[in-house]
Amino acid sequence: MKQCWLLLFLASSIQAGHFDGGTIRWAPVNRSATTAPIQVVITQTYTYTLSLVTCSVGSQIGSTTFGFNFSLWCTYNCGPTSAGYVAPPVLGYCTGTSPGLNLAFSQRSDIVSLAANDYFTVSHSIPNTSTAGFYRPLTLSTGGTSTTSRWNITASIDVRVRPDNGLINTPPLANVMSPQGIPLNIPTQIVISTFDIDGDNVRCRWSNSSLECGNVCFPTTIPSSTILSSNCTLTITGNVTNSWYCASIQVEDFIDTNLMAVAMSSVPVQFLIYVYPPQNCPVPSLSSPSTCIGVQVGVPYTVTLAAVNNCGSTSNISDIAVQAFSGIVEGPIIQLDPPNGTSYEKNITYTPLLSQLGLQILCATALDNSNIPSAQYCITCIVGDTSVPACPGTATTAVRPPESSSVYNIDTESALSPAQNHRAKHHQTMFKSMLSINNTILPIRSIRSSLSGRGRNSMFQSHRHEQRTSTSNYERLQRRASISSNDSLTVWAPVQKPIRTAINVIRLHRLSHTAISNESENIVNRSAITNQSQLTSATKVSQTSKRNPQRIST
């Protein structure tokens, strides 16, 4: 069974479609700079079929099979409201490969200069006249297979001043690795991890027009029974082995929880999902000593990914696929205690670049020799300039249970004792940050739990409660965060001591997808939330007023 599945997997990978999903995100270089030229960093992250492209780390992705080099064109509200926009290319630079999944990962970042009050839509899309530019063959919800499913990936850019704080909005950050593997006939959750530095209400919805999703709009290439919750949790059941689906989702931020409110921005996430046959043994597992690391620009940091083969001597770990970014160097997979050992390791060395100050998220998954995946594992990297920033605590992590047990519902609250739950909530209440820019206090509250998929704002309370919390709590926490910029924005700690830091986002991230069961057992590894959260560093990010897009050095 496993050998047959492997052959079918590889066969589907080498057919005509070369594109396997991606995302577009943007952020103002200095969100308090509201006069032209307004500089915005646009980051495009795409995944391709490895056998159909050339991918040498650090070099631009290339191929003779699709032969195009389009740009990230303006596709809506173009003209006076996109006056400063010059479209950057879409072809990125190879950041890594996964031979097991037949994938090539790419990313590129460009700075564009916009006019004040620009608001428009950009898309990575393929013209209908093109004879290339398709996803791999996708299973249709109505039955059959499409070999000509085109994609559109669309983001909205809006540099108009927010009505609540006088700053330029920063869209949410969203991340999920493509593809995601799900077991046959088992309802499975795939959690899209999101983060919003402005503390906005973050919601997910299906992409709903050809401009946003091309030929992969819901429910064309995904089962119609699939549910996408507004809290960005996808629930899907794959009913046919070897099926490949595509999920096209928009992640949006709102000033408040008013359901009738208009989104301030919209960023896309498109990823593939494949269905693998029932297994007679547990799926692989993947972990690391750290879910969050502090790293310094120019200083190498090595982290070890540990994979376990849970399927005995008939199987082995063939790949640890890493969705890397610039500065990442992957070591080989090492089997511990060969030839019969079940544990494997892979070292990842990250040397941060100056352009990466703030947050980076490194995601990986382990594969056995039948391409059965582990749950995805992600590590947050907080990048400082002149010092190593501290992580704000230890995230709760989950262990994917053996597939045969069908116990997959992960609930961090019910797994804790009442006393532990009380202490955790107490720490969560204390573990808050206040961001002061030009003496405007902004609570950072919209950090989403990527495990339970509940309560995006549960970890951080309201602004009013921030003001009531005692100063002594903040003195112990010394929580500090800022946006690095050319204007050296002054950021005030809760004790009103001005500091400058290179940390523009704080996020503990553990992205996992788990199948749902009605059984009551929950399997979790819990780590106590600590009060350690001192972050100190300083940076200045030089800006330029050139109108043409500039690729950020990799």
XYZ file of C-alpha atoms in Angstrom:
554
model
C 0.000 0.000 0.000
C 2.743 2.449 0.937
C 4.759 1.806 -2.225
C 1.664 2.290 -4.401
C 0.840 5.554 -2.639
C 4.388 6.828 -3.111
C 4.286 6.151 -6.858
C 0.918 7.873 -7.209
C 2.162 10.842 -5.182
C 5.214 11.315 -7.375
C 3.183 10.838 -10.564
C 0.800 13.616 -9.555
C 3.760 15.848 -8.725
C 5.413 15.701 -12.124
C 2.371 16.493 -14.246
C 2.044 19.827 -16.009
C 1.091 22.192 -13.168
C 4.129 23.773 -11.583
C 2.513 26.078 -8.999
C 1.722 24.849 -5.485
C 0.430 27.898 -3.634
C 1.696 30.903 -1.790
C 0.948 34.192 -0.098
C 1.507 37.923 -0.537
C 2.040 40.238 2.407
C 2.954 43.891 2.706
C 3.809 46.313 5.477
C 4.700 49.995 5.699
C 8.383 50.623 6.362
C 7.360 53.421 8.726
C 3.699 53.456 9.580
C 3.822 56.978 11.027
C 5.171 58.425 7.754
C 1.923 59.476 6.090
C 3.238 61.834 3.416
C 4.550 60.788 0.015
C 6.595 58.898 -0.790
C 5.227 56.192 1.498
C 7.473 53.149 1.394
C 5.936 49.697 1.569
C 7.673 46.315 1.671
C 5.914 43.655 -0.420
C 6.922 40.050 0.284
C 5.849 37.261 -2.066
C 6.253 33.641 -0.974
C 5.472 30.907 -3.512
C 5.928 27.148 -3.770
C 6.627 25.315 -7.044
C 6.919 21.736 -8.272
C 10.624 20.987 -7.953
C 10.855 18.742 -11.016
C 9.520 21.559 -13.228
C 11.728 24.423 -12.056
C 15.360 25.174 -11.388
C 15.977 26.047 -7.771
C 19.469 26.845 -6.522
C 19.368 28.533 -3.130
C 19.927 32.263 -3.545
C 19.217 32.243 -7.291
C 16.013 33.230 -9.016
C 13.503 30.467 -9.702
C 13.570 29.457 -13.363
C 11.926 27.001 -15.720
C 11.582 26.160 -19.386
C 8.090 24.750 -18.835
C 6.224 27.927 -17.978
C 8.443 30.508 -19.648
C 6.992 33.692 -18.193
C 8.103 36.431 -15.891
C 5.011 38.404 -14.983
C 4.776 41.208 -12.475
C 2.563 41.813 -9.462
C 0.141 43.972 -11.404
C -2.402 46.408 -10.080
C -5.777 44.811 -10.870
C -8.378 46.995 -9.120
C -8.688 50.701 -8.212
C -5.780 51.385 -10.526
C -4.993 54.915 -11.652
C -5.154 57.919 -9.313
C -5.433 55.644 -6.263
C -2.301 53.687 -7.230
C -0.324 56.661 -8.487
C 3.004 55.688 -7.002
C 2.920 51.953 -7.653
C 5.501 50.285 -9.895
C 4.862 46.542 -10.125
C 7.715 44.280 -8.936
C 8.356 40.874 -10.569
C 6.679 37.779 -9.143
C 9.487 35.284 -9.669
C 11.269 34.934 -6.368
C 14.567 33.549 -5.187
C 14.994 29.921 -4.209
C 15.112 29.484 -0.428
C 15.053 25.682 -0.252
C 13.712 22.430 -1.659
C 11.980 19.250 -0.526
C 12.822 16.283 -2.770
C 10.348 14.113 -0.854
C 7.450 16.447 -1.575
C 8.915 17.483 -4.947
C 8.718 21.126 -3.891
C 10.792 24.259 -4.384
C 10.299 27.188 -2.007
C 10.827 30.799 -3.063
C 10.530 34.286 -1.641
C 11.257 37.847 -2.661
C 10.825 41.218 -0.932
C 10.628 44.554 -2.740
C 10.209 48.126 -1.555
C 7.762 50.259 -3.528
C 7.071 53.958 -3.004
C 3.434 55.030 -2.986
C 1.537 58.278 -3.028
C -0.368 59.386 0.047
C -3.861 57.852 0.289
C -3.162 55.137 -2.288
C -5.498 52.163 -2.033
C -5.637 49.437 -4.662
C -5.419 45.704 -5.314
C -2.461 43.720 -6.642
C -2.554 40.213 -8.078
C -0.266 37.427 -9.137
C -2.394 36.110 -11.975
C -2.011 34.310 -15.269
C -3.717 35.629 -18.437
C -6.321 33.342 -19.964
C -4.352 33.438 -23.200
C -1.367 31.780 -21.549
C -0.790 28.113 -22.331
C 0.892 27.611 -18.957
C 0.308 28.761 -15.414
C -1.739 25.972 -13.838
C -1.893 24.157 -10.563
C -1.094 20.449 -10.626
C -4.181 18.318 -11.439
C -6.830 19.089 -8.812
C -9.847 17.068 -7.719
C -13.137 18.855 -8.374
C -15.878 18.899 -5.750
C -18.339 17.769 -8.419
C -16.149 14.824 -9.408
C -13.398 14.416 -11.921
C -10.079 16.211 -12.204
C -9.033 19.563 -13.625
C -5.650 19.931 -15.294
C -6.193 23.590 -16.201
C -6.928 25.249 -12.859
C -5.428 28.727 -13.010
C -4.627 30.738 -9.937
C -5.092 34.332 -8.926
C -3.531 35.469 -5.657
C -4.674 38.921 -4.625
C -3.832 41.363 -1.833
C -5.250 44.787 -1.075
C -2.847 47.631 -0.284
C -4.181 50.675 1.554
C -1.884 53.385 2.924
C -4.660 55.716 4.022
C -4.427 56.752 7.659
C -6.345 54.637 10.151
C -9.224 56.508 11.824
C -8.335 55.303 15.320
C -4.650 56.162 15.698
C -3.506 58.280 12.764
C -1.064 55.609 11.539
C -0.862 53.531 8.382
C -2.416 50.122 8.909
C -0.225 47.017 9.012
C -2.037 43.968 7.560
C -2.108 40.652 9.431
C 0.612 38.079 8.899
C -0.651 34.635 7.891
C 1.274 31.434 7.383
C 0.593 27.834 6.415
C 2.867 25.358 4.682
C 1.796 23.890 1.345
C 0.931 21.119 0.825
C -0.901 19.781 3.859
C -1.494 16.019 4.070
C -4.715 14.662 5.572
C -5.777 11.045 6.251
C -8.600 9.464 4.282
C -12.112 9.792 5.776
C -10.985 11.507 8.989
C -12.260 15.059 9.585
C -9.144 17.162 9.986
C -8.449 20.693 11.115
C -5.843 22.859 9.422
C -5.109 25.989 11.419
C -3.921 29.081 9.586
C -1.705 30.964 11.980
C -2.316 34.712 12.021
C -0.807 37.735 13.726
C -1.773 41.397 13.713
C 0.580 43.956 15.231
C -2.139 46.600 15.501
C -4.243 44.391 17.755
C -7.051 44.274 15.211
C -9.736 41.652 14.943
C -8.485 39.080 12.395
C -10.883 36.940 10.371
C -10.631 34.503 7.489
C -13.021 34.016 4.595
C -13.044 32.146 1.331
C -11.651 34.018 -1.651
C -14.800 34.729 -3.612
C -14.123 36.114 -7.065
C -12.061 35.192 -10.082
C -9.846 38.170 -9.256
C -9.028 36.638 -5.864
C -8.867 32.959 -6.754
C -9.028 32.302 -10.504
C -10.312 28.754 -11.067
C -9.768 27.544 -7.481
C -12.561 29.430 -5.723
C -14.571 27.564 -3.084
C -16.007 24.992 -3.583
C -14.639 24.262 -7.059
C -11.442 22.474 -6.028
C -12.229 21.484 -2.444
C -15.062 19.385 -0.943
C -18.205 21.485 -0.551
C -18.569 20.185 3.019
C -15.341 21.943 4.020
C -15.853 24.568 6.716
C -13.733 27.687 7.147
C -14.311 29.372 10.486
C -13.795 33.097 10.793
C -11.064 32.301 13.338
C -9.044 30.812 10.466
C -9.533 27.109 11.164
C -10.259 24.907 8.151
C -12.162 21.647 8.740
C -11.971 19.187 5.864
C -12.622 15.506 5.164
C -10.924 13.829 2.220
C -13.117 11.061 0.836
C -10.975 9.845 -2.060
C -7.393 8.636 -1.739
C -4.803 10.486 -3.833
C -7.032 13.532 -4.213
C -5.407 16.950 -4.409
C -7.407 19.990 -3.300
C -6.699 23.712 -3.259
C -7.849 26.120 -0.538
C -7.955 29.819 -1.431
C -8.441 32.065 1.596
C -8.315 35.783 2.420
C -7.082 36.904 5.846
C -8.468 40.300 6.850
C -8.211 42.726 9.751
C -10.956 44.858 11.290
C -10.778 47.655 13.833
C -13.396 45.956 16.024
C -15.573 42.850 16.182
C -18.508 44.468 14.376
C -19.537 41.888 11.791
C -20.713 44.637 9.445
C -17.378 46.442 9.489
C -15.298 46.832 6.341
C -11.915 45.104 6.284
C -8.917 47.431 6.385
C -6.759 45.011 4.410
C -6.876 41.583 2.838
C -3.944 39.211 2.352
C -4.169 35.881 0.505
C -3.212 32.361 1.487
C -3.449 29.560 -1.077
C -2.274 26.043 -0.306
C -2.704 22.485 -1.509
C -4.109 19.542 0.439
C -3.543 15.906 -0.477
C -5.330 12.828 0.842
C -3.263 9.817 1.832
C -4.591 6.288 2.454
C -5.239 4.768 5.888
C -2.075 3.765 7.702
C -1.445 0.728 9.872
C 0.851 2.624 12.200
C 1.213 6.121 13.631
C 2.381 8.973 11.438
C 5.822 10.538 11.989
C 6.330 13.188 14.642
C 8.451 16.344 14.541
C 9.639 18.575 17.360
C 12.400 20.921 18.457
C 13.762 22.134 21.792
C 12.456 25.599 20.949
C 9.239 27.065 19.619
C 10.707 30.549 19.833
C 14.281 31.765 19.513
C 15.939 35.145 19.792
C 18.576 35.792 17.140
C 20.877 38.667 16.232
C 21.638 40.088 12.801
C 24.781 38.516 11.353
C 25.186 35.963 14.149
C 24.533 32.317 13.138
C 22.089 30.359 15.282
C 21.575 26.609 14.948
C 18.394 24.824 15.929
C 17.798 21.067 15.738
C 14.637 19.524 14.320
C 13.982 16.057 15.740
C 11.831 13.567 13.819
C 10.646 10.161 14.963
C 9.609 7.280 12.725
C 6.641 5.677 14.480
C 6.124 2.949 11.902
C 8.838 0.431 12.775
C 11.534 -1.098 10.619
C 9.395 -1.046 7.474
C 9.614 2.726 7.338
C 12.097 5.546 7.780
C 12.214 9.346 7.768
C 13.062 10.329 4.204
C 12.810 14.100 4.440
C 12.337 16.993 6.817
C 10.874 19.635 4.527
C 11.619 23.204 5.606
C 9.762 26.219 4.250
C 12.831 28.386 4.604
C 13.651 32.027 3.985
C 16.870 33.888 3.189
C 19.698 33.230 5.619
C 18.703 29.616 6.297
C 21.187 26.791 5.699
C 19.903 23.229 6.066
C 22.076 20.362 7.216
C 21.630 16.701 6.251
C 19.174 14.337 7.904
C 21.028 12.194 10.429
C 19.691 8.886 11.684
C 20.512 8.300 15.328
C 21.590 4.772 16.307
C 21.591 3.334 12.755
C 20.575 1.103 11.144
C 17.475 0.408 13.221
C 17.101 3.672 15.097
C 13.773 5.468 14.801
C 15.036 8.956 15.669
C 16.383 11.456 13.162
C 17.782 14.977 13.375
C 18.332 17.884 11.036
C 20.224 21.047 11.943
C 19.019 24.394 10.640
C 21.432 27.328 10.830
C 19.960 30.800 10.533
C 22.081 33.913 10.033
C 19.631 36.839 10.102
C 19.879 39.699 7.624
C 19.415 43.345 8.532
C 16.305 43.405 6.336
C 14.751 40.692 8.542
C 14.536 42.689 11.779
C 11.386 41.725 13.629
C 9.630 38.435 13.049
C 10.354 35.410 10.869
C 8.526 32.086 11.059
C 10.265 28.855 10.111
C 7.942 25.924 9.357
C 8.783 22.288 8.697
C 7.234 18.847 8.393
C 8.737 15.356 8.545
C 7.980 12.751 5.885
C 8.404 9.015 5.955
C 9.425 7.034 2.880
C 5.782 6.946 1.751
C 5.439 10.729 2.042
C 3.116 10.447 5.018
C 3.618 13.756 6.847
C 3.941 14.692 10.459
C 2.006 17.603 11.843
C 3.568 20.873 10.775
C 5.978 22.397 13.294
C 6.862 26.087 13.315
C 9.491 28.108 15.150
C 9.255 31.838 15.709
C 12.495 33.772 15.206
C 12.643 37.204 16.829
C 15.457 39.128 15.159
C 17.358 41.862 16.979
C 20.004 44.219 15.650
C 22.674 44.804 18.306
C 21.666 42.151 20.831
C 19.788 38.873 21.136
C 16.161 39.533 22.091
C 14.467 37.252 24.589
C 11.374 35.270 23.753
C 8.367 36.327 25.819
C 7.752 32.856 27.237
C 7.196 29.255 26.222
C 4.327 28.402 23.938
C 2.001 25.511 24.598
C 2.765 22.792 22.075
C 0.867 19.737 20.964
C 1.898 16.236 20.038
C 0.032 14.668 17.176
C -1.373 11.394 18.519
C -1.068 8.048 16.765
C -3.403 8.003 13.814
C -4.908 4.699 14.858
C -6.208 6.240 18.075
C -8.387 8.827 16.281
C -7.918 11.086 19.307
C -7.096 14.457 17.807
C -9.066 17.167 19.573
C -6.566 19.451 21.255
C -7.956 21.734 23.954
C -5.438 23.487 26.140
C -8.002 24.571 28.732
C -9.684 21.234 29.376
C -6.303 19.508 29.525
C -5.230 21.695 32.467
C -6.304 21.171 36.031
C -8.440 23.983 37.536
C -5.462 25.262 39.499
C -3.184 25.162 36.462
C -5.836 26.825 34.365
C -6.194 29.608 36.927
C -2.446 30.181 37.014
C -2.210 30.154 33.225
C -4.985 32.718 32.925
C -3.318 34.820 35.613
C -0.073 34.807 33.645
C -1.939 35.574 30.447
C -3.501 38.607 32.096
C -0.081 39.776 33.264
C 1.597 38.897 29.991
C 0.517 41.989 28.115
C 2.276 44.632 26.093
C 1.527 48.229 25.391
C 2.873 49.906 22.323
C 3.223 53.698 22.550
C 3.902 55.521 19.327
C 3.900 59.303 19.533
C 2.354 58.870 22.999
C -0.621 56.943 21.589
C -1.147 53.796 23.648
C -1.996 50.703 21.622
C -2.575 47.315 23.248
C -1.089 44.414 21.325
C -3.902 41.955 21.814
C -4.595 40.064 18.630
C -2.142 37.213 18.979
C -3.967 34.089 17.971
C -3.660 30.663 19.518
C -2.599 28.373 16.697
C -3.430 25.253 18.684
C -6.990 25.444 19.870
C -8.146 27.879 17.208
C -10.173 29.798 19.741
C -10.103 33.285 21.136
C -7.773 35.356 19.003
C -7.855 38.107 21.606
C -7.936 35.950 24.734
C -4.309 36.542 25.603
C -4.529 40.293 25.718
C -7.243 42.282 27.400
C -8.841 45.579 26.466
C -7.155 48.959 26.485
C -9.240 49.963 29.479
C -8.014 46.970 31.442
C -4.457 47.806 30.411
C -4.798 51.131 32.200
C -6.093 49.507 35.381
C -3.301 46.932 35.635
C -0.753 47.793 38.304
C 2.568 49.276 37.311
C 4.383 46.711 39.429
C 3.236 43.924 37.146
C 4.719 45.728 34.189
C 7.922 46.446 36.044
C 8.354 42.710 36.458
C 7.505 42.006 32.853
C 9.300 44.944 31.197
C 7.474 44.157 27.978
C 8.887 46.201 25.138
C 8.122 46.308 21.451
C 8.388 48.759 18.587
C 8.334 49.303 14.891
C 11.824 49.885 13.554
C 11.913 52.885 11.231
C 13.988 55.686 9.878
C 12.208 58.079 12.229
C 13.279 56.056 15.284
C 9.789 55.845 16.745
C 9.833 56.238 20.520
C 8.287 53.276 22.284
C 7.360 53.409 25.936
C 7.502 50.468 28.269
C 4.601 50.204 30.730
C 6.749 52.022 33.293
C 7.108 54.847 30.749
C 10.822 54.353 30.241
C 11.604 55.226 26.588
C 13.486 52.588 24.646
C 14.212 51.715 21.058
C 14.001 48.170 19.887
C 14.221 46.149 16.727
C 11.277 43.952 17.611
C 8.277 44.988 15.624
C 6.176 41.959 16.332
C 6.017 39.434 19.129
C 4.620 36.075 18.404
C 4.804 32.599 19.782
C 3.679 30.287 17.095
C 2.891 26.621 16.926
C 1.068 25.669 13.784
C -0.438 22.244 13.804
C -3.340 20.571 12.106
C -5.248 17.886 13.940
C -8.188 15.704 13.104
C -11.382 16.119 15.114
C -12.861 13.331 17.214
C -15.790 13.114 19.585
C -13.706 11.174 22.020
C -12.852 12.995 25.198
C -9.127 12.362 25.423
C -6.852 15.313 24.662
C -3.132 14.977 24.129
C -1.003 18.003 24.817
C 2.405 18.966 26.047
C 2.098 22.039 28.198
C 4.753 24.506 29.092
C 4.202 27.113 31.773
C 3.891 30.680 30.649
C 6.698 32.588 32.260
C 7.176 36.194 33.159
C 10.511 36.366 31.350
C 10.008 38.854 28.563
C 12.794 41.425 28.546
C 13.457 42.531 25.007
C 16.195 45.069 24.360
C 17.708 46.121 21.091
C 17.957 49.136 18.839
C 17.826 49.713 15.138
C 17.486 52.215 12.408
C 16.149 51.137 9.045
C 17.277 53.442 6.299
C 14.635 54.443 3.800
C 14.797 55.790 0.310
C 12.444 57.928 -1.655
C 12.994 56.271 -5.000
C 9.809 55.437 -6.824
C 11.010 52.213 -8.426
C 10.684 48.955 -6.478
C 13.877 47.859 -4.806
C 14.588 44.261 -4.038
C 15.722 43.842 -0.459
C 19.156 42.283 -0.403
C 19.272 38.587 0.267
